[in-house]
CSV table of C-alpha atoms in Angstrom, one decimal:
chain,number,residue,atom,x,y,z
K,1,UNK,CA,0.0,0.0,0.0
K,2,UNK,CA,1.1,3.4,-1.1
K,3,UNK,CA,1.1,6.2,1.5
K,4,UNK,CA,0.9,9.8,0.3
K,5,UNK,CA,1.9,12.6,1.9
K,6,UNK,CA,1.6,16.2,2.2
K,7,UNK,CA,4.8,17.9,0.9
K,8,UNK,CA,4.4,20.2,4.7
K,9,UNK,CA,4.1,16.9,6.8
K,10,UNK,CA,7.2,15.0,7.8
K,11,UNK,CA,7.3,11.0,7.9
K,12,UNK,CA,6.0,10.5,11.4
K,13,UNK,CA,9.3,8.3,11.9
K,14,UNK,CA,11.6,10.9,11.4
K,15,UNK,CA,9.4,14.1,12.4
K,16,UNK,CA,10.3,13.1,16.2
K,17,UNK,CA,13.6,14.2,15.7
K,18,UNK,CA,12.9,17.3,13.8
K,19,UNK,CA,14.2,19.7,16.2
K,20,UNK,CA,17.7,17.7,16.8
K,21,UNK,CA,18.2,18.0,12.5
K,22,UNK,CA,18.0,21.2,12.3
K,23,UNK,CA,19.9,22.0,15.9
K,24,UNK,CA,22.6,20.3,14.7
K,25,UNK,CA,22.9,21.8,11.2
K,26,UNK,CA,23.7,24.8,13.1
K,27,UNK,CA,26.7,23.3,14.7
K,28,UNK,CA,27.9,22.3,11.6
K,29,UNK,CA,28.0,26.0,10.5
K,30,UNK,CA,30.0,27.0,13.7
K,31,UNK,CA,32.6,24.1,13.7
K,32,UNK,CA,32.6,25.1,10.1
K,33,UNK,CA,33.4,29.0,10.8
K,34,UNK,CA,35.8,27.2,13.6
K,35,UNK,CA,38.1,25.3,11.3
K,36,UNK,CA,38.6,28.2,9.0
K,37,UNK,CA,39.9,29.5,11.8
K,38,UNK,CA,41.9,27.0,12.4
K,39,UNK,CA,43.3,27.4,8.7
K,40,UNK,CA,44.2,30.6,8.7
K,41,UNK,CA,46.2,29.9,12.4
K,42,UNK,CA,48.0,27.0,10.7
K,43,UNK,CA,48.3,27.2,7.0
K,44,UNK,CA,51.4,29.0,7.3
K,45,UNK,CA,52.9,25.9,8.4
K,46,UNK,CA,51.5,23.7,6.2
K,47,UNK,CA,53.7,22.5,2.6
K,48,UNK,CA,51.0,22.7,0.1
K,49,UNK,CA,48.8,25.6,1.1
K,50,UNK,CA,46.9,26.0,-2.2
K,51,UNK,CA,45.5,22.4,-1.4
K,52,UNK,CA,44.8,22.9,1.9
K,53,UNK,CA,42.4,25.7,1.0
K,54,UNK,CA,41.1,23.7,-1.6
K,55,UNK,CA,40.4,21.0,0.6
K,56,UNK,CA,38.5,23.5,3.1
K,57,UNK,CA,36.5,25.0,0.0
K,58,UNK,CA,35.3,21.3,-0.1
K,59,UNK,CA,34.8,21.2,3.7
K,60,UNK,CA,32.7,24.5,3.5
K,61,UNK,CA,30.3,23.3,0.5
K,62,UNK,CA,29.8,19.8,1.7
K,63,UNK,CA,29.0,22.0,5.2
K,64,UNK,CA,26.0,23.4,3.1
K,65,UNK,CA,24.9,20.4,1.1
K,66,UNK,CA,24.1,18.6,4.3
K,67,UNK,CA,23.2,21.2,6.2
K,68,UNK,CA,20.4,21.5,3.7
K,69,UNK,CA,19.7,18.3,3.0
K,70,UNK,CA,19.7,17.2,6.4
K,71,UNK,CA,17.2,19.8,7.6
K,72,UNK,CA,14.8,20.2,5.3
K,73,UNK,CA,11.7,18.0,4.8
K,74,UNK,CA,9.8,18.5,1.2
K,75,UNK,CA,12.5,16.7,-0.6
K,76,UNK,CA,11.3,13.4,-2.3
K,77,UNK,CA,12.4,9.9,-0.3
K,78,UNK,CA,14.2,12.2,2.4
K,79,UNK,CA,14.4,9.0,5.0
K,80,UNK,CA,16.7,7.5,2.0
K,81,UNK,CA,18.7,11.1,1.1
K,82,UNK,CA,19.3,11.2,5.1
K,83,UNK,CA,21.0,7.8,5.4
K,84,UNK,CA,23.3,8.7,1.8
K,85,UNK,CA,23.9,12.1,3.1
K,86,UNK,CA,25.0,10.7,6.7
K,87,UNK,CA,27.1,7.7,5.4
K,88,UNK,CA,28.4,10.8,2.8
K,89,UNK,CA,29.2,12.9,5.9
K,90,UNK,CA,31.8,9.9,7.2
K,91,UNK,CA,33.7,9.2,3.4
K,92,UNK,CA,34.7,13.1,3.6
K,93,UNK,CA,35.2,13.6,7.0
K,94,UNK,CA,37.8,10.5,6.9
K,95,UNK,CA,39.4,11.2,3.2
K,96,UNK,CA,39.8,15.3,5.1
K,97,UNK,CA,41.6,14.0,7.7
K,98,UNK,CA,43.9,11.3,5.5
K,99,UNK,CA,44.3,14.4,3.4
K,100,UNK,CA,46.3,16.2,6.5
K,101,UNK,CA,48.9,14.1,5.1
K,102,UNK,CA,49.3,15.7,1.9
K,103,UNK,CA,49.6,19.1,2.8
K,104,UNK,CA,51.3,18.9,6.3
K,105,UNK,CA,54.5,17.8,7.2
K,106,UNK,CA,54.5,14.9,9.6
K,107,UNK,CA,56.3,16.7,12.9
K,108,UNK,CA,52.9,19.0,12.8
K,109,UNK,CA,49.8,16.4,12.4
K,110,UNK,CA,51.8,14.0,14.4
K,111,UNK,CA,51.3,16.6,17.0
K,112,UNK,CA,48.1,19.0,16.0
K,113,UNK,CA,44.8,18.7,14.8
K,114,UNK,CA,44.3,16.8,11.4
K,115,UNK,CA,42.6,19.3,8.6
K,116,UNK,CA,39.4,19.3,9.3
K,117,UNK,CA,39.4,19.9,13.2
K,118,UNK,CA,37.7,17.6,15.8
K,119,UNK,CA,34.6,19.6,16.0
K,120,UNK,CA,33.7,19.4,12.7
K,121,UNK,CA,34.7,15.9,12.5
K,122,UNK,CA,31.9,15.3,15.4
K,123,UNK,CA,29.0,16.4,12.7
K,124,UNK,CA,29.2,13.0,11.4
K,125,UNK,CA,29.2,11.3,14.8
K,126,UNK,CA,26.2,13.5,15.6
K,127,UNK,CA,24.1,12.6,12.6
K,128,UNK,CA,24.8,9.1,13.0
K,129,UNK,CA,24.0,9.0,16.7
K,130,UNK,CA,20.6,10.8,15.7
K,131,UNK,CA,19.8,8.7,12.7
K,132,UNK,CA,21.0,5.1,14.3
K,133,UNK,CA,20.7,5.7,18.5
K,134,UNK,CA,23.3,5.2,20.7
K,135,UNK,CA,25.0,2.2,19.2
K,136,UNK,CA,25.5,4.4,16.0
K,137,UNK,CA,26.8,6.7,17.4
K,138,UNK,CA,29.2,5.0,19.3
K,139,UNK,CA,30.3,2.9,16.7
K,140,UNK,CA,30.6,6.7,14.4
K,141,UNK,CA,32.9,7.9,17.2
K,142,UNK,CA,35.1,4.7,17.2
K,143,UNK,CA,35.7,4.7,13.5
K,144,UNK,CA,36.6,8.5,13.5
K,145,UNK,CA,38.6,8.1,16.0
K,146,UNK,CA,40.6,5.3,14.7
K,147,UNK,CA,40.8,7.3,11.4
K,148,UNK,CA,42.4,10.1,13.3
K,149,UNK,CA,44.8,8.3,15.0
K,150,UNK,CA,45.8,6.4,11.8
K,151,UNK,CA,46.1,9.7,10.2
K,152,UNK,CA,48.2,11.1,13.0
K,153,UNK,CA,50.1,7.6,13.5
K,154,UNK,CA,49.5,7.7,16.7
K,155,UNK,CA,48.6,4.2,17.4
K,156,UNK,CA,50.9,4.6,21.3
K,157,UNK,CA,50.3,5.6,24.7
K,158,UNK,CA,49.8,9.3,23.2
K,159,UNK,CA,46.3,7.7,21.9
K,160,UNK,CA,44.8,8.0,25.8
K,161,UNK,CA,46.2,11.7,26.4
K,162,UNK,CA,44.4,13.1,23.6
K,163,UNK,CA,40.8,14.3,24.1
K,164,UNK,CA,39.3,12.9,20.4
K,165,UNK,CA,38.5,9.4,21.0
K,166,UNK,CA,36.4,9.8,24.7
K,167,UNK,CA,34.7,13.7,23.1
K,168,UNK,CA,33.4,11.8,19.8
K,169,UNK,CA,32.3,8.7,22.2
K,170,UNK,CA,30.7,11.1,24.4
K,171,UNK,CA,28.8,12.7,21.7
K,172,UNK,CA,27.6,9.9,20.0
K,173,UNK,CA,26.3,8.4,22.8
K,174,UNK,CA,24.7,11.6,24.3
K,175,UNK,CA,22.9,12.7,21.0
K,176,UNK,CA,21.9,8.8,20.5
K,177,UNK,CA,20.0,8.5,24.1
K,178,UNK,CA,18.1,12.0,22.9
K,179,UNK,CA,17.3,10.3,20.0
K,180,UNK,CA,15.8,7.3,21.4
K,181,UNK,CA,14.1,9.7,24.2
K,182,UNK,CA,12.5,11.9,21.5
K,183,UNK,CA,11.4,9.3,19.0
K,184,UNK,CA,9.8,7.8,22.5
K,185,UNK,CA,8.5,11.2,23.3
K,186,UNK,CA,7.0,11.3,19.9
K,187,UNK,CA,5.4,7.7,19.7
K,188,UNK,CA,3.6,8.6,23.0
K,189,UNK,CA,2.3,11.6,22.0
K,190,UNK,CA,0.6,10.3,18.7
K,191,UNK,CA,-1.0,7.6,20.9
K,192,UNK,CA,-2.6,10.3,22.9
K,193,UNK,CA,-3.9,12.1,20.1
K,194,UNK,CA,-5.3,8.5,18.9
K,195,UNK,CA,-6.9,8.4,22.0
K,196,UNK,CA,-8.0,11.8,22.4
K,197,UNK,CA,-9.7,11.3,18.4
K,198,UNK,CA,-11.4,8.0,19.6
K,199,UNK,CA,-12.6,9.3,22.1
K,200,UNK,CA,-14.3,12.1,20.3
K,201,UNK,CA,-15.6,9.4,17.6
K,202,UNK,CA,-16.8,7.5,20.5
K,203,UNK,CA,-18.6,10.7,22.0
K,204,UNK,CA,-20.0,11.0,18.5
K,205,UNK,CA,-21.5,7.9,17.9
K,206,UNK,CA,-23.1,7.9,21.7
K,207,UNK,CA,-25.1,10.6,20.7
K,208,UNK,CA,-26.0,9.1,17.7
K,209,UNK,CA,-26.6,6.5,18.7
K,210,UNK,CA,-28.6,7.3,21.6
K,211,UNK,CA,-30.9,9.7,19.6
K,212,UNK,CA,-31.9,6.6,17.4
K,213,UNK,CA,-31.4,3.1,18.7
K,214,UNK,CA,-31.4,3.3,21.7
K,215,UNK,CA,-34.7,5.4,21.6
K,216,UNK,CA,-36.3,3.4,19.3
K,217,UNK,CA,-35.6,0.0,21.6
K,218,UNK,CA,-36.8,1.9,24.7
K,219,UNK,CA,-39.7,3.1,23.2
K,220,UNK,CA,-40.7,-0.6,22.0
K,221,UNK,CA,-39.4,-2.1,25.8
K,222,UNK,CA,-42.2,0.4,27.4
K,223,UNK,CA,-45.2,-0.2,24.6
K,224,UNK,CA,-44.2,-3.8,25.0
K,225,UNK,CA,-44.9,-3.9,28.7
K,226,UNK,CA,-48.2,-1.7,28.0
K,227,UNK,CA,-49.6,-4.2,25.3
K,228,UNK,CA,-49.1,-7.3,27.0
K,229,UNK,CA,-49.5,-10.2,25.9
K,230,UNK,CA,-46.9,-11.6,22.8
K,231,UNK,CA,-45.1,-8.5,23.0
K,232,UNK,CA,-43.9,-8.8,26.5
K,233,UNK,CA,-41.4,-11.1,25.5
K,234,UNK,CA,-40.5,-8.4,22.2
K,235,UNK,CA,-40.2,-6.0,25.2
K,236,UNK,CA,-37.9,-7.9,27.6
K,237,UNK,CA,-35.7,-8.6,24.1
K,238,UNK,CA,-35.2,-5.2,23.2
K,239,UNK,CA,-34.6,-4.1,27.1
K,240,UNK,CA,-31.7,-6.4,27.0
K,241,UNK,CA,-30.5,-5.2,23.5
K,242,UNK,CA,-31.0,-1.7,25.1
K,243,UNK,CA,-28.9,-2.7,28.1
K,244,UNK,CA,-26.3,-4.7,25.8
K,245,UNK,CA,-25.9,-1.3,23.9
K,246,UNK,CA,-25.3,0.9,26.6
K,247,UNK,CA,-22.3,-1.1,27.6
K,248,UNK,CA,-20.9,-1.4,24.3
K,249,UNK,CA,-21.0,2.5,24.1
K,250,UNK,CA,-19.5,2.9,27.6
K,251,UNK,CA,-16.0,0.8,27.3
K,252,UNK,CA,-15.4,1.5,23.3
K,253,UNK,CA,-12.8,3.8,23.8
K,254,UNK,CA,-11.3,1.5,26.9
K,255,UNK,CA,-10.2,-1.4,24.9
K,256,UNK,CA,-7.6,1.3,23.0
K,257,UNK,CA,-5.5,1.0,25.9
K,258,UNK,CA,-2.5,-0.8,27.1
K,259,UNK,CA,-3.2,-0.6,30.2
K,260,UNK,CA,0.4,-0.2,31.7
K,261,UNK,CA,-0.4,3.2,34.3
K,262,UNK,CA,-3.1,2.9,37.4
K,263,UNK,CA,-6.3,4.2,38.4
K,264,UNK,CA,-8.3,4.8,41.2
K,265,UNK,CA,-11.5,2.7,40.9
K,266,UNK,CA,-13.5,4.9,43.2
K,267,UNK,CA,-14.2,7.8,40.9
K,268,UNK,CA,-15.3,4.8,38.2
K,269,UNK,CA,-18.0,3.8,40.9
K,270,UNK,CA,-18.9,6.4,42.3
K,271,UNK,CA,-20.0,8.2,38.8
K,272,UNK,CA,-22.7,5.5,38.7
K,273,UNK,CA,-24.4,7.2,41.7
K,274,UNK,CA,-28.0,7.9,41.1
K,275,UNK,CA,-31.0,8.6,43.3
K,276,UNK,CA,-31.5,5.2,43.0
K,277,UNK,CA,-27.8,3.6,43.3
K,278,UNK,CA,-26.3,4.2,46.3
K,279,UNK,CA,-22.3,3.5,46.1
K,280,UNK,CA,-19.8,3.2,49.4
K,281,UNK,CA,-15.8,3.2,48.7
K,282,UNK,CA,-13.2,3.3,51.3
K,283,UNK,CA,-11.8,6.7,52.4
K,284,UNK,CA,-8.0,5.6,50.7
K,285,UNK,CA,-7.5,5.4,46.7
K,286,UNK,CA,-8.0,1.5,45.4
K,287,UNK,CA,-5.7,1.9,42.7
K,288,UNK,CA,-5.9,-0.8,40.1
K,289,UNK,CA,-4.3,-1.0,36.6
K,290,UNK,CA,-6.3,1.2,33.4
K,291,UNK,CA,-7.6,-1.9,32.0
K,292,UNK,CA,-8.4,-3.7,35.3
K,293,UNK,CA,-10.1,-0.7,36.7
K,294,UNK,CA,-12.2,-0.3,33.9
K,295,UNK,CA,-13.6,-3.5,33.3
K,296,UNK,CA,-14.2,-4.0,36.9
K,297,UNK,CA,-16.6,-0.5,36.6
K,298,UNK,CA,-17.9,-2.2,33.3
K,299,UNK,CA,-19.1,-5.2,35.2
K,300,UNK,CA,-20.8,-3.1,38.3
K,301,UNK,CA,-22.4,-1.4,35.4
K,302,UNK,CA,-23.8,-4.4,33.7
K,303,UNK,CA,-25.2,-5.6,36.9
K,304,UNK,CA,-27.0,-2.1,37.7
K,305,UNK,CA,-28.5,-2.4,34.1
K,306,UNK,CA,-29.9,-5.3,35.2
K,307,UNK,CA,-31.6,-4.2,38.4
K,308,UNK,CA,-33.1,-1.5,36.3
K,309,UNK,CA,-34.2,-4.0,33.7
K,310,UNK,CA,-35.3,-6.8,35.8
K,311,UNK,CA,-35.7,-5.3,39.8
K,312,UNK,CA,-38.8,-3.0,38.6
K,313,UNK,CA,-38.7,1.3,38.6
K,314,UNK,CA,-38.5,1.2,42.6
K,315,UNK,CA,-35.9,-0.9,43.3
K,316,UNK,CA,-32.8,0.6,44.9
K,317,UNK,CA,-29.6,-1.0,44.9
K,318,UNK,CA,-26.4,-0.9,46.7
K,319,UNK,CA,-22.3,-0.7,45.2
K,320,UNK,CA,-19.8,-1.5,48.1
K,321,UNK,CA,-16.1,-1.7,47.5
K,322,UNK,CA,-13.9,-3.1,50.1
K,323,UNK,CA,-9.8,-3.3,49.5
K,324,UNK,CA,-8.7,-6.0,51.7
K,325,UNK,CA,-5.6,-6.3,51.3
K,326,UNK,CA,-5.1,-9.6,48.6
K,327,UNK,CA,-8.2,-9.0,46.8
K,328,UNK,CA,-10.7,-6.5,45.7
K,329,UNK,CA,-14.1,-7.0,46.6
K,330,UNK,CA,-17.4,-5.5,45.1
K,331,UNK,CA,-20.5,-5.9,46.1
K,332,UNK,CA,-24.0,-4.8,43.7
K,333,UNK,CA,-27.1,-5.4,45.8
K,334,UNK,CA,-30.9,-4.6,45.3
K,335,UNK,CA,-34.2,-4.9,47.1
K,336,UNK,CA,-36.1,-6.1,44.2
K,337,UNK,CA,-38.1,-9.4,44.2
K,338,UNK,CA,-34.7,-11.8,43.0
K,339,UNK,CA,-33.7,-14.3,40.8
K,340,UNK,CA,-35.5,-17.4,40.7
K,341,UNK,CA,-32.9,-20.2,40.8
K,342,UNK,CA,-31.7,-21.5,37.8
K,343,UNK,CA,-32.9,-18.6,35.9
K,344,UNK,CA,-29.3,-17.8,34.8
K,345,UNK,CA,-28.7,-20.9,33.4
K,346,UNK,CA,-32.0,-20.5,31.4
K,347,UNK,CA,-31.3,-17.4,30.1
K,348,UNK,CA,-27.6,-18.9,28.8
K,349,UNK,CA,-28.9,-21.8,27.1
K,350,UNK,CA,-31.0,-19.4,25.2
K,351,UNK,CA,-28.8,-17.8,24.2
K,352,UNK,CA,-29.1,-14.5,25.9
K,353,UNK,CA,-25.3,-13.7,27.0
K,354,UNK,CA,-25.2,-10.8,28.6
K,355,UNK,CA,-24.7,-11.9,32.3
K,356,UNK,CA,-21.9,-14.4,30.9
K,357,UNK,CA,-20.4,-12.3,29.0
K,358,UNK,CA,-21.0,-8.2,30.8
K,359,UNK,CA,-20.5,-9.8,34.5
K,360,UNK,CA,-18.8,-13.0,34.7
K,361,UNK,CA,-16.5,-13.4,31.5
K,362,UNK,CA,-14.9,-9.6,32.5
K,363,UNK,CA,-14.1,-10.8,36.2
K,364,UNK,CA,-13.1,-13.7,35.1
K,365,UNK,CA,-11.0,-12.3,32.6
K,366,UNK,CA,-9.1,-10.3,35.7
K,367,UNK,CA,-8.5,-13.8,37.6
K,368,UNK,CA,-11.3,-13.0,40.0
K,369,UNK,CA,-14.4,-14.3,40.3
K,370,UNK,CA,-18.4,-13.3,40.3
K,371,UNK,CA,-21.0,-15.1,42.2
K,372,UNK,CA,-24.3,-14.5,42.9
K,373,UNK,CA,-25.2,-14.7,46.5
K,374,UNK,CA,-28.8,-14.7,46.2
K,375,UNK,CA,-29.7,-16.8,43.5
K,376,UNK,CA,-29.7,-20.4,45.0
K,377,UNK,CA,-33.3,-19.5,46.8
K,378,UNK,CA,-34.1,-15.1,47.5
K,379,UNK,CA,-36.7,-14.6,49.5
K,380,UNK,CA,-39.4,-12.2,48.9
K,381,UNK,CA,-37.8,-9.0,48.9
K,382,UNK,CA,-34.2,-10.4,49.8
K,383,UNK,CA,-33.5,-8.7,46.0
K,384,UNK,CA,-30.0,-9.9,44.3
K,385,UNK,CA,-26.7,-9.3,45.3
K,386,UNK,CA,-23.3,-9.8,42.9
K,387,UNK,CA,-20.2,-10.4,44.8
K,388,UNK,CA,-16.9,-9.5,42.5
K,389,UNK,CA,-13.7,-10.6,43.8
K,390,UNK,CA,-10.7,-9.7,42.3
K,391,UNK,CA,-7.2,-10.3,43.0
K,392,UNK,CA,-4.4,-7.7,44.0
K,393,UNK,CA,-0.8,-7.5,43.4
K,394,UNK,CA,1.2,-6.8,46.5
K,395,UNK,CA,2.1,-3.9,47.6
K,396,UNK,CA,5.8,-2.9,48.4
């Protein structure tokens, strides 16, 4: 599949590191202005001067190819014109510094900088630490480094009192850690603007969705239960469909998480308050990962819909949440007339999965478990209470 893109957008792989590009192209120009400096401090020592400028025109207009090629973002295929432009940056930078050889004597780059100087030999370490991490970078700083001393024939103990190996080391690594650290930076910002847009297409399709569906099936569960008769059972079938729906909506935009960071369950619970749903938490946060927490308030959700759909209008019911230590316990419980025994089973077999699926199979899926207290035999008015356990990992 072909992707097309805008010629103002960046690739979203290299975008994170933008800002580092075009810093660094800056550096360039100022190790550049630095070893003209250094030319006009040394070429009178130098044998062949005429090449030595010639070699730092070359230096100065390979400075301003890459500067702009490495900064700039419209060009066609720039991921590919990045890597040739970086792997160029190394062939000159090492044929500069073997060049020190043809225009110097050796008694002066035996004991001086080579041509082009050490900071603008560090460009190259610095784009390859950006474009390949750390371990490119390190790996640009040995082979500079070695080039150098080659050059210098220094290959003795003079190797560890000079400054060039441990500075280009130090650089690649450095630049390559902000590399990885922005490209990480990056990748979790455009998740939260995934996030952020699904949960505005979510919002979107609530309202929707709730202006037509779920109208329509609520309107046919109450004119069911006022005709009677056949369509009682029509009724019941759309109140579940009705309940089914409302869950759906209300844990879309949950599933897009990992679930790596914790939550406080409390505020999950507590939302479901209503004049009719009375909810108790302890005083102390319950913390519990994204996803856990979440699917436990999914599950306390499923069961209220169920008192409303099955308890009758006046039934109140009752959300405790205990943290005792191991586990997580969570209690749903209503005054309404019960469960007759065996009516779960019932339901399952034909086919009607909500219970299984909204209450037990989430739990479940957390390593807890969900029982119903009541169901074996309720008595009149006992009403239905869900017990969720849920088990914790321990605390340091």
């Amino acid at each position: 599949m072909t992707v097309t893109r805008g010629t103002e957008e960046p690739d979203p792989v290299w975008a994170a590191t933008a800002p580092l590009w075009r810093a660094v192209q800056a550096f360039r120009l100022v190790t550049l202005l630095y070893a003209v400096g250094q030319q006009i401090a040394s070429v009178s020592y130098y044998g062949n001067q005429r090449l030595s400028w010639a070699l730092i025109a070359v230096m100065a207009v390979w400075s301003g190819i890459s500067a702009v090629l490495l900064s700039q973002w419209r060009i066609r295929h720039e991921p590919r014109v990045r890597r040739a432009v970086v792997v160029g940056d190394h062939v000159v930078v090492i044929a500069l510094i073997f060049a020190t050889r043809l225009v110097a004597p050796y008694d002066w780059y035996h004991h001086h900088q080579t041509l082009p100087t050490t900071l603008w030999a560090a460009n190259a370490v610095v784009s390859a630490a950006i474009l390949w991490g750390p371990f490119g970078g390190v790996c640009s700083g040995l082979l500079i480094s070695a080039a150098v001393i080659t050059a210098r024939a220094q290959w003795d103990f003079d190797v560890w009192r000079d400054a060039t190996l441990p500075v280009l080391i130090s650089v690649g690594l450095a630049l390559g850690l902000a590399s990885d650290t922005a490209h990480r930076a990056h990748a979790q910002l455009q998740r939260a603007v995934r996030l952020t847009a699904a949960a505005r297409e979510r919002e979107r399709l609530a309202r929707e969705v709730h202006d037509g569906v779920l109208q329509v099936l609520s309107y046919i569960k109450r004119r069911g239960n006022e005709i009677g008769g056949l369509t009682a059972e029509l009724a019941q079938r759309a109140g579940e469909q009705e309940v089914a729906l409302r869950v759906l909506i209300s844990e879309q935009g949950d599933r897009t998480d990992a679930g790596g960071a914790e939550e406080d369950l409390r505020p999950l619970l507590t939302a479901q308050a209503t004049p009719s749903v009375l909810v108790s938490t302890p005083g102390h946060p319950v913390r519990l990962g994204h996803r856990s927490a979440r699917e436990v308030a999914a599950a306390v959700a499923a069961a209220l819909a169920n008192v409303v759909q099955h308890a009758g209008p006046g039934a109140k019911a009752y959300v405790l949440l205990e943290d005792i230590g191991d586990e997580l316990v969570v209690s749903v419980r209503d005054d309404g007339p019960g469960i007759p025994p065996g009516r779960l089973a019932e339901a399952e077999g034909q086919g009607r999965m909500g219970v299984s699926r909204s209450i037990v199979g989430r739990i479940a899926a957390l390593g807890g478990t969900a029982q119903l207290l009541f169901e074996p035999a309720p008595a009149d008015g006992e009403g239905a209470e869900w017990e969720f356990r849920v088990p914790l990992e321990p605390r340091h």
